[in-house]
PDB file of C-alpha atoms in Angstrom:
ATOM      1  CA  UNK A   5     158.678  67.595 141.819  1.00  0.00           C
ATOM      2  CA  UNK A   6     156.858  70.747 142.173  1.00  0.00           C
ATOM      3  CA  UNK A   7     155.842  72.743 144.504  1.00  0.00           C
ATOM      4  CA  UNK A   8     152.386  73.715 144.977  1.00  0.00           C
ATOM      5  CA  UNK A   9     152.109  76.873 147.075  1.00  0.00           C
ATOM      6  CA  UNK A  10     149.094  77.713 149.243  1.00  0.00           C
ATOM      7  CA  UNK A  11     146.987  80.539 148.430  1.00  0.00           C
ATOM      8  CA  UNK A  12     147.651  83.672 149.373  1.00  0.00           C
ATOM      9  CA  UNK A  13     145.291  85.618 151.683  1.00  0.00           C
ATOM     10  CA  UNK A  14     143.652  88.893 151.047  1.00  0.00           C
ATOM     11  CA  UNK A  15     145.053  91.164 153.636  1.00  0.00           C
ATOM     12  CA  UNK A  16     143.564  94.176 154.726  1.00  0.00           C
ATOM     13  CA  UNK A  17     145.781  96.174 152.901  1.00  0.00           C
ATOM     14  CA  UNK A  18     144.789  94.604 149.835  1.00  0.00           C
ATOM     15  CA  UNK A  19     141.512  94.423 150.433  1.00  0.00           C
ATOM     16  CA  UNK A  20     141.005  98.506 150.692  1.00  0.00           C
ATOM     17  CA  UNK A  21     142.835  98.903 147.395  1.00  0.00           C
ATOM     18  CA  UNK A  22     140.838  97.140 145.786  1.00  0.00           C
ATOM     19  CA  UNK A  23     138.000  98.663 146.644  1.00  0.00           C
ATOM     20  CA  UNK A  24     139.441 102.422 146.101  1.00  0.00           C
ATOM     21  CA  UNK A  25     140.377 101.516 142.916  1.00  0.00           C
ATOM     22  CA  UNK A  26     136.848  99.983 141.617  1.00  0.00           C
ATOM     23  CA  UNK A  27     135.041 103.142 143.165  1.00  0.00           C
ATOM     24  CA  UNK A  28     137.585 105.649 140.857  1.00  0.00           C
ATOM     25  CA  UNK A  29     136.576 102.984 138.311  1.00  0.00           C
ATOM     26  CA  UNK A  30     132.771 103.593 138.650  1.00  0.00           C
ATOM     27  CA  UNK A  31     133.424 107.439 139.097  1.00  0.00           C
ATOM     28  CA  UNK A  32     135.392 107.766 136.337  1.00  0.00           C
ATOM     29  CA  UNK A  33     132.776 106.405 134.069  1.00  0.00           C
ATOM     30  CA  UNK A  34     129.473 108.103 135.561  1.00  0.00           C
ATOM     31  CA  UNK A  35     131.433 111.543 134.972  1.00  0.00           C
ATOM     32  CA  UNK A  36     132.468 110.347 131.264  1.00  0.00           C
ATOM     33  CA  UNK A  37     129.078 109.667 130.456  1.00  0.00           C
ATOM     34  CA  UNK A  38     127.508 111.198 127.907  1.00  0.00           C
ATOM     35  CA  UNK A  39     124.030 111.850 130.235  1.00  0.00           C
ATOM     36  CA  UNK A  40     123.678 114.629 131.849  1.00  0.00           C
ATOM     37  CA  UNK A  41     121.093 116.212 134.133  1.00  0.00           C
ATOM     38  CA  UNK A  42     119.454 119.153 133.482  1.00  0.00           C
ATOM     39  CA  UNK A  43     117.603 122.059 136.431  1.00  0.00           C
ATOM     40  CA  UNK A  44     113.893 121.982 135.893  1.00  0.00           C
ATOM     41  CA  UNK A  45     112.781 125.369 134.075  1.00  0.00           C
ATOM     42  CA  UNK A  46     110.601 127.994 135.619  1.00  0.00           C
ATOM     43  CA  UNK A  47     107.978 129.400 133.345  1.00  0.00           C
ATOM     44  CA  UNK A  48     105.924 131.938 134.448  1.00  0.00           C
ATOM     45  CA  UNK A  49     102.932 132.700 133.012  1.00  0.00           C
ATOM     46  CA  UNK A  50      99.312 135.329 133.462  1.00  0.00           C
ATOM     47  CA  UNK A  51      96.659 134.571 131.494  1.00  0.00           C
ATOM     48  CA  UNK A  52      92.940 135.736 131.317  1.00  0.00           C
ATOM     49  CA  UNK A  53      89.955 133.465 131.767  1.00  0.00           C
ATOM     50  CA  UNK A  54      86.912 134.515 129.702  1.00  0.00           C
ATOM     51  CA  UNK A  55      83.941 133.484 131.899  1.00  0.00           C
ATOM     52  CA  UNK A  56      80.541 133.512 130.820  1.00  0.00           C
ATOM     53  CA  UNK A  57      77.831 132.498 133.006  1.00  0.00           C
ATOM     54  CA  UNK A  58      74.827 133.883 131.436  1.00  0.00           C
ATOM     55  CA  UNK A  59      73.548 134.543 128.444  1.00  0.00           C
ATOM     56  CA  UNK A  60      73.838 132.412 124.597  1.00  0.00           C
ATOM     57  CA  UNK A  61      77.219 132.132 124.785  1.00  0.00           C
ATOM     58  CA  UNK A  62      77.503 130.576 128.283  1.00  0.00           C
ATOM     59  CA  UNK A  63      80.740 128.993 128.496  1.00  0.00           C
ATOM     60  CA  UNK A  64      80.486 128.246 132.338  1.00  0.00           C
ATOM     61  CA  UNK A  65      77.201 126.225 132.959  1.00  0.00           C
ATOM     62  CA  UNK A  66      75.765 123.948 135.810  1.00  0.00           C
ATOM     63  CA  UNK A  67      75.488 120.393 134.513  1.00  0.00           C
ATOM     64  CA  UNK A  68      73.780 118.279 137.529  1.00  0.00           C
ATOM     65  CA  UNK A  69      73.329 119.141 140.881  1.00  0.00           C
ATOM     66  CA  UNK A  70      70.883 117.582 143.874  1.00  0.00           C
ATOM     67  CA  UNK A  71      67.226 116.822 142.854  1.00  0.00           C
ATOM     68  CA  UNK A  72      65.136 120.029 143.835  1.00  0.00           C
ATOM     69  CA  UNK A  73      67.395 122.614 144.760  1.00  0.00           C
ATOM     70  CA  UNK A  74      68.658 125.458 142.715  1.00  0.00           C
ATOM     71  CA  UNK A  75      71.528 124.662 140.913  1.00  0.00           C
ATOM     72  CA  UNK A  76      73.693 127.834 141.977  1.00  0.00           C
ATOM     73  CA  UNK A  77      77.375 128.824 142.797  1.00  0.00           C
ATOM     74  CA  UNK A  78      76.559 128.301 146.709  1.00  0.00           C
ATOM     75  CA  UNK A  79      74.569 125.089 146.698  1.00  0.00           C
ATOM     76  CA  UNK A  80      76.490 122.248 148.147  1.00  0.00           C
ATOM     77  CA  UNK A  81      76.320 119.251 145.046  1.00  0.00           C
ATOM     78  CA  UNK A  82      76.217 121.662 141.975  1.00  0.00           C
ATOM     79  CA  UNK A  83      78.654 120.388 139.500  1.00  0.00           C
ATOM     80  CA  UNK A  84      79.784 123.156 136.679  1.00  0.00           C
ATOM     81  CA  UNK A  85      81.278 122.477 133.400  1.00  0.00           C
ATOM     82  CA  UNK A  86      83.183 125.444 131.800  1.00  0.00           C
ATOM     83  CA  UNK A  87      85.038 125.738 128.518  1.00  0.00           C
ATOM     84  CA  UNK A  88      86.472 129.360 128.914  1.00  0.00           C
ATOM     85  CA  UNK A  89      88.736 131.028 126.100  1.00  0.00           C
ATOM     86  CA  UNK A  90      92.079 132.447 127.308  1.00  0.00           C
ATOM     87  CA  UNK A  91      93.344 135.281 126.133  1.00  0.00           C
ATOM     88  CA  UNK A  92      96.834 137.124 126.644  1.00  0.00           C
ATOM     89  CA  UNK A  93      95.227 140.206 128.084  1.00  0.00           C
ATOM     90  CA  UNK A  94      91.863 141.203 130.384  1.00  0.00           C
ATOM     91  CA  UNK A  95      90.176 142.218 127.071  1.00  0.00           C
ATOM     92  CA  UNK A  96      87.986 139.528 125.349  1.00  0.00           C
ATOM     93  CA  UNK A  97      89.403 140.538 121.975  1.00  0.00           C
ATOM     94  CA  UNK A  98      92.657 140.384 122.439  1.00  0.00           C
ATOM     95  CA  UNK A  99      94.721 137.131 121.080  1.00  0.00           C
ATOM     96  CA  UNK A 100      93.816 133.750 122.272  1.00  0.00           C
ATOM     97  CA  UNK A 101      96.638 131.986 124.164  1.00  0.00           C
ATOM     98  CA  UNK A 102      94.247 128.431 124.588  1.00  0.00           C
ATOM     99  CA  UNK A 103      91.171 127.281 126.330  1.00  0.00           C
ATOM    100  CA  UNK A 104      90.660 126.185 130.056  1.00  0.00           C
ATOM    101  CA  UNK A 105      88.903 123.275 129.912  1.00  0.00           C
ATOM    102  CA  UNK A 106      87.150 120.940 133.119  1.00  0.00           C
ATOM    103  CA  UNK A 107      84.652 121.300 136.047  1.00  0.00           C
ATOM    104  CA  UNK A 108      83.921 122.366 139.280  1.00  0.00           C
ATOM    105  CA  UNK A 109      81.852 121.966 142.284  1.00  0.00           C
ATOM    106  CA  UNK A 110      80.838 123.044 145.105  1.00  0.00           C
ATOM    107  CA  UNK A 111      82.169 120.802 147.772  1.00  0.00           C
ATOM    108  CA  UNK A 112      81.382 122.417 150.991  1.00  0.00           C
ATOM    109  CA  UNK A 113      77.678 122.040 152.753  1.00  0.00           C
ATOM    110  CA  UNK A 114      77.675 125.637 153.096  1.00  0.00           C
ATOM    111  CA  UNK A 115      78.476 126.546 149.882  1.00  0.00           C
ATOM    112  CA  UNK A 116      81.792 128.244 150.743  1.00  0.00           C
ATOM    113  CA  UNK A 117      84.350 126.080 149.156  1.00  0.00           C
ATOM    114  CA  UNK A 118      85.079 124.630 145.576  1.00  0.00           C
ATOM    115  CA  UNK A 119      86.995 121.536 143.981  1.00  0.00           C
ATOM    116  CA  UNK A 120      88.491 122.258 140.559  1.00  0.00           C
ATOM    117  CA  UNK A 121      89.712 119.946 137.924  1.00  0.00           C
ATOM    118  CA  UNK A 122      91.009 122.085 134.809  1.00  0.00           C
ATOM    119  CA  UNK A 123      92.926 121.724 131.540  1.00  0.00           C
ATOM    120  CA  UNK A 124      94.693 124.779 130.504  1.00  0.00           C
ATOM    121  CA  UNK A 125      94.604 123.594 126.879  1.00  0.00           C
ATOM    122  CA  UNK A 126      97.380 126.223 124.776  1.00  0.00           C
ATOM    123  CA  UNK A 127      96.138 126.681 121.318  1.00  0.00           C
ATOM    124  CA  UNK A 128      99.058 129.676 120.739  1.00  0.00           C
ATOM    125  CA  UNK A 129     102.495 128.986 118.878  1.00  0.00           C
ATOM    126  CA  UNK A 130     104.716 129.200 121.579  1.00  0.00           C
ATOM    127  CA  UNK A 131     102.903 126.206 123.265  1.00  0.00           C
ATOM    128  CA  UNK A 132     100.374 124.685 120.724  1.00  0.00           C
ATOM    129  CA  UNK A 133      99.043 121.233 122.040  1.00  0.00           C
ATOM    130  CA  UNK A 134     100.774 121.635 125.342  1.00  0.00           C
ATOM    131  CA  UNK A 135      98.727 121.615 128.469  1.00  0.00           C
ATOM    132  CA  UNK A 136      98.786 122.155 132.086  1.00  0.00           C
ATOM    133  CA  UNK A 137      96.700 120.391 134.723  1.00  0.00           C
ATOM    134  CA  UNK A 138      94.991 122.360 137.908  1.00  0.00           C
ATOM    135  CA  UNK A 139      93.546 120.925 140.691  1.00  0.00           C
ATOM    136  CA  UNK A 140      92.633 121.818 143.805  1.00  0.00           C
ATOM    137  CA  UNK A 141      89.926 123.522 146.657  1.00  0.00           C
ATOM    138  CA  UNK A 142      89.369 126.730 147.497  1.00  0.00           C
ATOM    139  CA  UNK A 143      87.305 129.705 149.281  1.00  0.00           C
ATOM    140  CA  UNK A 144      85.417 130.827 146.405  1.00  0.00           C
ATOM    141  CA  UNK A 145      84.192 134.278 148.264  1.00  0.00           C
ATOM    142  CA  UNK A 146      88.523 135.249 148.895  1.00  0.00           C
ATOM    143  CA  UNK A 147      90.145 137.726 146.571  1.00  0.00           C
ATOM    144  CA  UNK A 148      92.444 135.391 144.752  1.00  0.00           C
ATOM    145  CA  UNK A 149      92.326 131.373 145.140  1.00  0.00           C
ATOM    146  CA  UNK A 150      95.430 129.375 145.065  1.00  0.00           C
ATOM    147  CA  UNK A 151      95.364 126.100 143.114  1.00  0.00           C
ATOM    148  CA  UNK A 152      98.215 123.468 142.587  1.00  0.00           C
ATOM    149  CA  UNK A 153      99.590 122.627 138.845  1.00  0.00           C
ATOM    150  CA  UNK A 154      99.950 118.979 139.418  1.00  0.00           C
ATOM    151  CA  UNK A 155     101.244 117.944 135.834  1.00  0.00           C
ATOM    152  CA  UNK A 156     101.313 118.809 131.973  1.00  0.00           C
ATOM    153  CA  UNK A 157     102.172 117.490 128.069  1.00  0.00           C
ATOM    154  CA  UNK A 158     104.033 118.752 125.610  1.00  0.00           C
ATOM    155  CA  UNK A 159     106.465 121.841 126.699  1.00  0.00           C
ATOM    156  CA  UNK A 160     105.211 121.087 129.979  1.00  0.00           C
ATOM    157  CA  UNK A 161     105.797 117.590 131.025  1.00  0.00           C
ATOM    158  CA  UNK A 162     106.414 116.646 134.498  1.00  0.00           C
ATOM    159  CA  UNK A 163     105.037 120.167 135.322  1.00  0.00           C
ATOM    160  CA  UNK A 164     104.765 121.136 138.867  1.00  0.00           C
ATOM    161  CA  UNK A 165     103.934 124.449 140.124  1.00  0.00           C
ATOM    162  CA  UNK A 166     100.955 127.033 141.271  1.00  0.00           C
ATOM    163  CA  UNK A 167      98.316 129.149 140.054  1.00  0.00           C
ATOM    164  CA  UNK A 168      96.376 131.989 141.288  1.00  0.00           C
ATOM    165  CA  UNK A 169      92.818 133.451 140.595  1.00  0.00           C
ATOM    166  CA  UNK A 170      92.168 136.438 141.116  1.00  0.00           C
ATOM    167  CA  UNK A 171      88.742 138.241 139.368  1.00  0.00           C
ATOM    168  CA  UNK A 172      89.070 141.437 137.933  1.00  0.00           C
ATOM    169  CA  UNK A 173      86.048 142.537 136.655  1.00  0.00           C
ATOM    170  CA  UNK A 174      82.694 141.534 136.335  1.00  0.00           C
ATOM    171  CA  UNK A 175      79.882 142.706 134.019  1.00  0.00           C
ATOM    172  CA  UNK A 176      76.583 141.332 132.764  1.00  0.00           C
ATOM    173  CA  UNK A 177      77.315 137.668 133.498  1.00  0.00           C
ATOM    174  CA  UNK A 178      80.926 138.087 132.049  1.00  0.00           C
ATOM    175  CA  UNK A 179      83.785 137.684 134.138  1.00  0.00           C
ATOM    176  CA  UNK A 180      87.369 138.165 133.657  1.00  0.00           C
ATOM    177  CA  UNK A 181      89.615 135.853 135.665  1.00  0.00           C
ATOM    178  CA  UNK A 182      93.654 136.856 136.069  1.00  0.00           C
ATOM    179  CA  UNK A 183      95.678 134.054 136.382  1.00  0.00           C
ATOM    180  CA  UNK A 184      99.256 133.836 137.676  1.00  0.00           C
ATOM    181  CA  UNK A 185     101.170 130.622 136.932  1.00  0.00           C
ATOM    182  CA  UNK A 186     104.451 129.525 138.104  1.00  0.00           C
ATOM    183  CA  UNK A 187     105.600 126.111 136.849  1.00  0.00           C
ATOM    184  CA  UNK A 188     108.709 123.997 136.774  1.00  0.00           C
ATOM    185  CA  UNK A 189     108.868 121.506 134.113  1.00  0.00           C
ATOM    186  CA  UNK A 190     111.216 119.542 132.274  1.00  0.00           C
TER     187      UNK A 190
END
């Protein structure tokens, strides 16, 4: 006849060697695998905004803005469109890095304060069809206004970052725009 033993409990003992074992088990494979992850890169970048607001070749216009009251850069409800070349340097001529692309307007009842949605749209070889997105308000009379970089495509996706604007001349209805951009991205 045989005997039929009872189970054996799991001690304590047991019980934590076990478990040390499985975790090294688990370790040991996330550190073999083949995925790693990588630090975001930091890309900074100044450009120059072409702005024209007068003139045939107006690429900075007011599109709609409230019913009998000048459409201007300090009336509360004007909405601007802009298309605006970018070039690497302050002078017009110089090579074209992309366009900035989107609209403004002025979101304050006193006129002070503006709400931008842009498209840096790069048309250069280093980043051809890649694009950064702005957003953001700002003091339109201060020196240099601070927007947020809340995304991008292409070389730029997941982008994150800053951008200043900072004028540095203005002639004639043309007005060149410096910006500084700092961006991490994948």
């Amino acid at each position: 006849m045989a005997l039929i033993s009872a189970p054996k409990m799991l001690t304590a003992t047991t019980f934590s060697q076990l478990l040390l074992l499985s975790t090294c088990s688990i370790l040991i494979h996330s550190y073999s695998s083949e995925a790693t992850v990588q630090p975001p890169l930091t890309t900074k970048l100044v450009l120059y905004f072409q702005d024209i607001i007068a003139g045939p070749n107006a690429n900075d216009i007011p599109v709609v803005g409230i019913p009998g009251k000048l459409w201007s850069f300090s009336q509360f409800g004007t909405m601007f469109v802009a298309d605006e070349p970018i070039t690497e340097t302050p002078d017009p001529n110089s090579a074209m890095v992309g366009r900035a692309q989107g609209m403004y307007v002025i979101a304050s009842l006193d006129g002070s304060n503006v709400q931008t949605v842009f498209s840096i749209v790069f048309t250069n070889q280093a980043y051809n069809g890649s694009t950064l997105e702005l957003q953001g308000a700002g003091k339109q009379l201060q020196r240099v206004l601070e927007f947020a970089v809340v995304g991008g495509t292409g070389k730029f996706r997941f982008a994150r970052g800053y951008t200043t604007f900072e004028t540095i001349s203005f002639s004639q209805g043309h007005a060149v725009v410096q910006l500084n951009v700092t961006v991490r991205h994948d």
